[in-house]
CSV table of C-alpha atoms and ligand atoms in Angstrom, one decimal:
chain,number,residue,atom,x,y,z
A,1,MET,CA,0.0,0.0,0.0
A,2,LYS,CA,1.2,3.5,-0.9
A,3,LYS,CA,1.9,5.6,2.2
A,4,ILE,CA,2.0,9.4,2.4
A,5,ALA,CA,2.8,11.3,5.5
A,6,VAL,CA,1.2,14.8,5.7
A,7,PHE,CA,2.3,17.4,8.1
A,8,ASN,CA,0.6,20.7,9.1
A,9,PRO,CA,3.3,23.0,10.4
A,10,ASN,CA,0.5,25.3,11.8
A,11,ALA,CA,-1.1,22.8,14.1
A,12,GLY,CA,-0.5,22.9,17.9
A,13,LYS,CA,3.0,23.9,18.9
A,14,GLY,CA,4.2,23.7,15.3
A,15,LEU,CA,6.4,21.2,13.6
A,16,ASN,CA,9.0,19.4,15.7
A,17,GLN,CA,11.8,20.2,13.2
A,18,LYS,CA,14.3,18.0,15.0
A,19,SER,CA,12.1,14.9,14.9
A,20,LEU,CA,11.2,15.6,11.3
A,21,THR,CA,14.8,16.1,10.1
A,22,LEU,CA,15.7,12.7,11.6
A,23,LEU,CA,12.6,11.0,10.2
A,24,ILE,CA,12.4,12.3,6.7
A,25,PRO,CA,15.3,10.2,5.4
A,26,ALA,CA,13.9,7.1,7.2
A,27,PHE,CA,10.5,7.8,5.7
A,28,ASN,CA,11.9,8.2,2.2
A,29,GLN,CA,14.0,5.0,2.6
A,30,ALA,CA,10.8,3.2,3.5
A,31,GLY,CA,9.1,4.5,0.4
A,32,ILE,CA,6.8,7.0,2.3
A,33,ASP,CA,6.3,10.3,0.6
A,34,VAL,CA,6.4,13.4,2.9
A,35,TRP,CA,4.2,16.4,2.3
A,36,ILE,CA,4.4,19.6,4.4
A,37,SER,CA,1.4,21.9,3.9
A,38,ARG,CA,2.1,25.4,2.8
A,39,ALA,CA,-1.2,27.0,3.6
A,40,LYS,CA,-4.8,26.4,4.7
A,41,HIS,CA,-6.6,24.0,2.3
A,42,ASP,CA,-3.3,22.8,0.9
A,43,ILE,CA,-3.7,19.4,2.5
A,44,GLU,CA,-7.3,18.9,1.3
A,45,ASN,CA,-6.4,20.0,-2.3
A,46,ARG,CA,-3.3,17.9,-2.6
A,47,ILE,CA,-5.0,14.8,-1.2
A,48,ARG,CA,-8.0,15.4,-3.6
A,49,GLU,CA,-5.6,15.7,-6.5
A,50,TRP,CA,-3.7,12.6,-5.6
A,51,CYS,CA,-7.0,10.6,-5.1
A,52,ASP,CA,-8.4,11.9,-8.4
A,53,ASN,CA,-5.2,10.7,-10.2
A,54,HIS,CA,-5.0,7.3,-8.5
A,55,PRO,CA,-8.7,6.2,-8.1
A,56,LEU,CA,-7.9,2.5,-7.8
A,57,GLU,CA,-4.7,2.7,-5.7
A,58,GLU,CA,-4.7,1.8,-2.0
A,59,VAL,CA,-3.2,4.6,0.1
A,60,CYS,CA,-2.6,5.3,3.7
A,61,PHE,CA,-2.5,9.0,4.7
A,62,ILE,CA,-0.5,9.5,7.9
A,63,VAL,CA,-1.7,12.9,9.1
A,64,SER,CA,0.2,15.0,11.5
A,65,GLY,CA,-1.9,17.8,13.0
A,66,GLY,CA,-5.1,18.3,15.0
A,67,ASP,CA,-8.7,17.9,14.2
A,68,GLY,CA,-8.8,20.6,11.6
A,69,THR,CA,-6.0,18.9,9.7
A,70,MET,CA,-7.8,15.6,9.8
A,71,HIS,CA,-11.0,17.4,8.6
A,72,GLU,CA,-9.1,18.7,5.6
A,73,ALA,CA,-7.5,15.3,4.9
A,74,VAL,CA,-10.8,13.4,5.1
A,75,ASN,CA,-12.6,15.9,2.8
A,76,GLY,CA,-9.7,15.6,0.3
A,77,ALA,CA,-10.1,11.9,0.1
A,78,ALA,CA,-13.9,11.8,0.2
A,79,GLY,CA,-15.2,9.4,-2.5
A,80,HIS,CA,-11.9,7.6,-2.8
A,81,LYS,CA,-12.6,4.0,-1.9
A,82,HIS,CA,-9.2,2.8,-1.0
A,83,THR,CA,-8.0,5.2,1.6
A,84,VAL,CA,-6.8,4.4,5.2
A,85,PHE,CA,-6.1,7.2,7.7
A,86,ALA,CA,-3.6,7.2,10.6
A,87,SER,CA,-3.1,10.2,12.9
A,88,ILE,CA,-0.1,11.7,14.5
A,89,PRO,CA,-1.8,14.0,17.0
A,90,ALA,CA,0.0,17.3,16.9
A,91,GLY,CA,-2.8,19.8,17.4
A,92,SER,CA,-4.3,21.6,20.4
A,93,GLY,CA,-7.4,19.4,20.8
A,94,ASN,CA,-6.7,16.1,19.1
A,95,ASP,CA,-10.1,14.6,19.6
A,96,PHE,CA,-9.7,12.4,16.5
A,97,ALA,CA,-6.7,10.6,18.0
A,98,ARG,CA,-8.3,10.6,21.5
A,99,HIS,CA,-11.1,8.4,20.1
A,100,PHE,CA,-9.6,6.5,17.2
A,101,GLY,CA,-6.0,6.3,18.4
A,102,GLY,CA,-2.8,7.9,17.2
A,103,LEU,CA,0.9,7.5,16.6
A,104,LYS,CA,3.9,9.2,18.1
A,105,LEU,CA,6.3,11.1,15.9
A,106,ASP,CA,9.5,9.2,16.9
A,107,MET,CA,11.9,6.6,15.6
A,108,ASN,CA,9.4,3.8,16.4
A,109,LEU,CA,6.8,5.2,14.0
A,110,LEU,CA,7.8,3.1,11.0
A,111,GLN,CA,7.7,0.0,13.1
A,112,HIS,CA,4.3,0.9,14.5
A,113,LEU,CA,3.0,1.7,11.0
A,114,SER,CA,3.7,-1.8,9.8
A,115,ARG,CA,1.6,-3.2,12.7
A,116,LEU,CA,-1.4,-1.0,12.5
A,117,HIS,CA,-4.8,-2.5,12.4
A,118,SER,CA,-7.4,-0.6,10.4
A,119,GLU,CA,-11.2,-0.7,10.8
A,120,ASP,CA,-14.2,0.9,9.1
A,121,GLN,CA,-15.9,3.7,11.0
A,122,ASP,CA,-18.9,5.9,10.5
A,123,LEU,CA,-18.5,9.3,8.9
A,124,ILE,CA,-20.8,12.4,8.9
A,125,THR,CA,-21.9,13.9,5.6
A,126,TYR,CA,-23.5,17.4,5.8
A,127,SER,CA,-24.6,20.1,3.5
A,128,MET,CA,-24.6,23.8,4.0
A,129,ILE,CA,-23.3,25.6,0.9
A,130,LYS,CA,-21.9,22.4,-0.4
A,131,GLU,CA,-21.7,18.8,0.5
A,132,ARG,CA,-18.8,17.9,2.9
A,133,VAL,CA,-17.9,15.4,5.5
A,134,ALA,CA,-17.0,15.6,9.2
A,135,VAL,CA,-15.2,12.8,11.0
A,136,SER,CA,-15.7,13.6,14.7
A,137,ASN,CA,-18.6,16.1,15.1
A,138,MET,CA,-20.2,19.3,14.0
A,139,GLY,CA,-22.3,21.9,15.8
A,140,ALA,CA,-24.0,25.2,15.7
A,141,GLY,CA,-24.1,28.0,18.3
A,142,PHE,CA,-22.0,28.9,21.3
A,143,ASP,CA,-19.2,26.3,20.7
A,144,ALA,CA,-18.9,27.2,17.1
A,145,GLU,CA,-18.4,30.9,18.1
A,146,VAL,CA,-15.8,29.9,20.7
A,147,ALA,CA,-13.9,27.8,18.1
A,148,TYR,CA,-14.2,30.6,15.5
A,149,SER,CA,-12.8,33.3,17.8
A,150,ALA,CA,-10.1,31.1,19.3
A,151,ASN,CA,-8.8,29.9,15.9
A,152,ARG,CA,-8.5,33.5,14.6
A,153,SER,CA,-6.9,34.8,17.7
A,154,LYS,CA,-3.2,35.7,17.8
A,155,ILE,CA,-2.8,34.5,21.3
A,156,LYS,CA,-3.6,30.9,20.2
A,157,LYS,CA,-0.1,30.6,18.6
A,158,LEU,CA,1.6,32.1,21.6
A,159,LEU,CA,-0.3,29.8,24.1
A,160,ASN,CA,0.4,26.8,21.9
A,161,LYS,CA,4.2,27.6,22.1
A,162,LEU,CA,3.8,27.6,25.9
A,163,SER,CA,2.1,24.2,25.8
A,164,ALA,CA,-1.1,26.0,27.0
A,165,GLY,CA,-3.1,26.0,23.7
A,166,LYS,CA,-6.3,24.9,25.4
A,167,LEU,CA,-6.3,28.1,27.5
A,168,VAL,CA,-7.3,30.1,24.5
A,169,TYR,CA,-10.7,28.3,24.5
A,170,VAL,CA,-11.2,29.3,28.1
A,171,VAL,CA,-10.5,32.9,27.3
A,172,PHE,CA,-13.1,32.9,24.4
A,173,LEU,CA,-15.5,30.8,26.3
A,174,ILE,CA,-15.7,33.5,29.0
A,175,GLN,CA,-16.0,36.2,26.3
A,176,GLN,CA,-18.8,34.4,24.5
A,177,LEU,CA,-20.6,33.6,27.8
A,178,LEU,CA,-21.0,37.4,28.1
A,179,VAL,CA,-22.1,38.2,24.6
A,180,PHE,CA,-23.7,35.1,23.0
A,181,LYS,CA,-27.5,35.3,22.2
A,182,PRO,CA,-29.3,32.0,22.5
A,183,TYR,CA,-31.5,31.0,19.5
A,184,SER,CA,-34.7,29.0,18.9
A,185,LEU,CA,-34.3,25.7,17.1
A,186,THR,CA,-36.4,23.1,15.3
A,187,ILE,CA,-34.8,19.7,14.9
A,188,ILE,CA,-36.1,16.8,13.0
A,189,ALA,CA,-34.4,13.6,14.2
A,190,ASP,CA,-35.4,10.0,14.6
A,191,ARG,CA,-38.5,10.9,12.5
A,192,ARG,CA,-39.8,13.4,15.1
A,193,GLU,CA,-39.9,17.2,15.1
A,194,LYS,CA,-39.0,19.0,18.3
A,195,GLN,CA,-38.8,22.7,19.1
A,196,PHE,CA,-36.4,24.4,21.6
A,197,LYS,CA,-36.1,27.9,23.0
A,198,ARG,CA,-33.0,29.7,24.3
A,199,VAL,CA,-30.6,27.2,22.6
A,200,TRP,CA,-26.9,27.6,23.5
A,201,PHE,CA,-25.6,25.0,21.1
A,202,THR,CA,-26.5,21.9,19.1
A,203,THR,CA,-23.8,19.3,18.5
A,204,ILE,CA,-24.0,16.4,16.1
A,205,SER,CA,-21.5,13.8,17.2
A,206,ASN,CA,-20.0,10.7,15.6
A,207,GLN,CA,-17.7,10.0,18.5
A,208,PRO,CA,-17.8,11.0,22.2
A,209,TYR,CA,-15.2,13.8,22.4
A,210,TYR,CA,-15.0,17.3,21.2
A,211,GLY,CA,-13.4,20.6,22.1
A,212,GLY,CA,-10.2,18.9,23.2
A,213,GLY,CA,-11.4,16.1,25.5
A,214,MET,CA,-14.9,17.2,26.4
A,215,LYS,CA,-17.2,14.2,26.5
A,216,ILE,CA,-20.2,15.8,24.8
A,217,ALA,CA,-21.8,12.5,23.6
A,218,PRO,CA,-20.5,10.0,26.1
A,219,ASN,CA,-22.3,7.0,24.4
A,220,ALA,CA,-21.5,7.9,20.8
A,221,ASP,CA,-20.4,4.9,18.9
A,222,THR,CA,-18.6,5.2,15.5
A,223,LYS,CA,-19.9,1.9,14.3
A,224,ASP,CA,-23.6,2.1,15.1
A,225,GLY,CA,-24.7,4.0,12.0
A,226,LEU,CA,-26.2,6.7,14.1
A,227,LEU,CA,-25.4,10.4,15.0
A,228,ASP,CA,-25.7,11.5,18.6
A,229,VAL,CA,-27.4,14.9,18.7
A,230,THR,CA,-27.2,17.1,21.8
A,231,VAL,CA,-29.2,20.3,22.3
A,232,VAL,CA,-28.3,22.5,25.3
A,233,HIS,CA,-31.2,24.9,25.9
A,234,GLY,CA,-33.2,26.9,28.4
A,235,LEU,CA,-30.4,27.9,30.7
A,236,SER,CA,-29.4,31.2,32.4
A,237,ARG,CA,-25.8,32.3,31.7
A,238,ILE,CA,-24.6,31.1,35.1
A,239,LYS,CA,-26.3,27.7,34.9
A,240,PHE,CA,-25.0,27.3,31.3
A,241,LEU,CA,-21.5,27.7,32.6
A,242,LEU,CA,-22.1,25.0,35.2
A,243,VAL,CA,-23.5,22.6,32.6
A,244,PHE,CA,-20.7,23.4,30.1
A,245,LEU,CA,-18.0,22.6,32.6
A,246,SER,CA,-19.7,19.3,33.4
A,247,VAL,CA,-19.3,18.3,29.8
A,248,PHE,CA,-15.6,17.5,30.6
A,249,LYS,CA,-16.8,14.5,32.6
A,250,GLY,CA,-19.9,13.8,30.5
A,251,SER,CA,-22.2,14.5,33.5
A,252,HIS,CA,-24.1,17.2,31.6
A,253,VAL,CA,-26.5,14.5,30.3
A,254,THR,CA,-28.2,14.5,33.7
A,255,PHE,CA,-29.4,18.1,33.4
A,256,LYS,CA,-33.0,18.4,32.1
A,257,GLU,CA,-31.9,21.3,29.8
A,258,VAL,CA,-29.7,18.8,27.9
A,259,TYR,CA,-31.6,16.9,25.2
A,260,GLN,CA,-30.1,14.0,23.4
A,261,VAL,CA,-31.4,11.9,20.6
A,262,ARG,CA,-29.8,9.3,18.2
A,263,SER,CA,-30.7,9.3,14.6
A,264,ALA,CA,-29.1,8.4,11.3
A,265,ARG,CA,-30.0,11.8,9.9
A,266,VAL,CA,-30.9,15.2,11.4
A,267,ASN,CA,-32.1,18.6,10.2
A,268,CYS,CA,-31.6,21.7,12.3
A,269,ILE,CA,-33.3,25.0,11.6
A,270,ALA,CA,-32.6,28.1,13.7
A,271,ASP,CA,-34.6,31.3,13.9
A,272,ARG,CA,-31.5,33.5,13.4
A,273,ASP,CA,-28.2,33.2,11.6
A,274,VAL,CA,-26.0,30.7,13.7
A,275,ARG,CA,-22.3,29.9,13.3
A,276,VAL,CA,-21.5,26.3,12.4
A,277,HIS,CA,-18.3,24.3,12.9
A,278,ALA,CA,-17.3,20.9,11.6
A,279,ASP,CA,-14.5,19.1,13.5
A,280,GLY,CA,-13.8,22.5,15.1
A,281,GLU,CA,-13.3,24.3,11.7
A,282,ASP,CA,-15.5,27.2,10.9
A,283,ASN,CA,-18.2,26.6,8.3
A,284,GLY,CA,-19.7,30.1,8.3
A,285,LEU,CA,-23.2,31.1,9.3
A,286,LEU,CA,-26.2,28.9,8.8
A,287,PRO,CA,-28.9,31.4,7.6
A,288,ALA,CA,-32.1,31.8,9.6
A,289,GLY,CA,-34.8,29.4,8.5
A,290,GLN,CA,-32.4,27.3,6.4
A,291,ALA,CA,-31.8,23.6,7.3
A,292,LEU,CA,-28.4,22.2,8.3
A,293,SER,CA,-28.7,18.6,7.2
A,294,ALA,CA,-26.4,15.9,8.5
A,295,GLN,CA,-26.5,12.2,8.1
A,296,ILE,CA,-24.3,9.1,8.4
A,297,ALA,CA,-22.4,8.9,5.1
A,298,ALA,CA,-23.1,5.9,2.8
A,299,ASP,CA,-19.3,5.3,2.6
A,300,LYS,CA,-17.3,4.4,5.8
A,301,ILE,CA,-13.9,5.8,6.6
A,302,ARG,CA,-11.1,3.4,7.2
A,303,VAL,CA,-8.9,4.3,10.2
A,304,ALA,CA,-5.7,2.6,11.4
A,305,GLY,CA,-5.3,3.7,15.0
A,306,GLN,CA,-5.1,0.9,17.5
A,307,LEU,CA,-2.2,2.5,19.4
A,308,ALA,CA,-3.4,4.5,22.4
A,309,LEU,CA,-2.8,8.3,22.6
A,310,ASP,CA,-0.2,8.9,25.3
A,311,GLU,CA,-1.0,12.3,26.8
B,401,ATP,N1,0.7,25.5,6.2
B,401,ATP,C1,-0.3,26.0,6.8
B,401,ATP,N2,-0.4,27.3,7.2
B,401,ATP,C2,-1.4,27.8,7.8
B,401,ATP,N3,-2.5,27.1,8.2
B,401,ATP,C3,-2.6,25.8,7.8
B,401,ATP,C4,-1.5,25.2,7.1
B,401,ATP,N4,-1.8,23.9,6.9
B,401,ATP,C5,-3.0,23.7,7.5
B,401,ATP,N5,-3.5,24.8,8.0
B,401,ATP,C6,-4.7,25.0,8.8
B,401,ATP,O1,-4.2,25.0,10.2
B,401,ATP,C7,-5.4,25.0,11.0
B,401,ATP,C8,-5.1,24.4,12.4
B,401,ATP,O2,-4.9,23.0,12.2
B,401,ATP,P1,-5.5,22.0,13.3
B,401,ATP,O3,-6.9,22.3,13.5
B,401,ATP,O4,-5.1,20.7,12.8
B,401,ATP,O5,-4.6,22.4,14.6
B,401,ATP,P2,-5.1,22.9,16.0
B,401,ATP,O6,-6.1,23.9,15.9
B,401,ATP,O7,-3.8,23.2,16.8
B,401,ATP,O8,-5.7,21.5,16.6
B,401,ATP,P3,-7.2,21.1,17.0
B,401,ATP,O9,-8.1,21.3,15.9
B,401,ATP,O10,-7.0,19.6,17.3
B,401,ATP,O11,-7.5,21.9,18.2
B,401,ATP,C9,-6.4,24.3,10.2
B,401,ATP,O12,-7.5,25.2,10.0
B,401,ATP,C10,-5.8,24.0,8.9
B,401,ATP,O13,-6.6,24.2,7.8
C-alpha cells in the first residue's frame, strides 16, 4: 500500500523540526512520501488531486496535525474508496486521536505503522453551501463561536508555544458567555420534530469527544450508523457555565436542559443566523430558516489507529 505522511506546520505547537529532520530520510527510505502543507486548504487540495489521479490505488495518509488537519484530509479523500487514515496527533485538541488512536512522531513510528490494524468507522456527511464530511462532530451556536474566535486569535499561537493551547478556548468561552445570544431551534431527528427555545448550542456527534477532550456525547459509537445529537437549551448564563463545565466529565447529560437523541439523519433549523463548525473548523453562518442537514455517510472511513494516545 502507498503511504503518504502529511504534516501541518501550523497545528499545535508547530512542527517538531528536530524529529522531522531525523525522520524524513527514514520515511523516504521506507518509500513513504512526505508532504508539508504550505497554507490552509493545501492538504485537502493535494489529497484530492492525488486521489483523483489514483482512483484505484490503496493509500494510507498518515496525518500529523489536529482535528482541523484531519478534517481537511478526510474531505480531500472523500469518495476515494481505497484510503486508510492514521493520525499523528499534533494539534491543540486532538479529539480524532483521542477516540480513534494515534501514533507518536518518533523513531518507532515506522515499526508501528507496519503493525497498525485498520477498521471501518462511520463518517458524517452534511450540506450547508456544499456537501462535505466531518469525522468527529459538528455543531451550531456557542461552541462554534468559541472555536471561530479562538482559531482566529493571535494568542492561540503564543499559548500553543507555551504548551497551553487549550487556555485560548477558556478565554473565548468567557467572552462568548457574556455576549452570546441563544436562539430558537427546530430539529427533525429520529422521524420526530422538536422545538427548543433559548438554545446555546447543538452538537451532532459521531464520537464522544469534542473541544479537546470534552465528553459531549458519552455514548456515541462510531460503528452504530447513528449520529448522537445534543441540544443544550433553556439555561441562564450562570447555569449554562455550570452545565458546560460538566461536559468534561460527561455528566451534563443528567441536566433536564440537555436533550439527546440518536438518529441516522438530522435537520436543524434556527430562527437566526447561527455559526457552524465541523471538526472545530469554521463553516460560516447557517442562515435563519435554512436547514443544516447531516447524516451518516453511505461510505465508511477506514482508520488505522489501534495504538493509544499517550498524553
Ligand atoms: N501551512 C499551513 N499554514 C497555515 N494554516 C494551515 C497550514 N496547513 C493547514 N493549516 C490550517 O491550520 C489550522 C489548524 O490546524 P489544526 O486544527 O489541525 O490544529 P489545532 O487547531 O492546533 O488543533 P485542534 O483542531 O485539534 O484543536 C487548520 O484550520 C488548517 O486548515
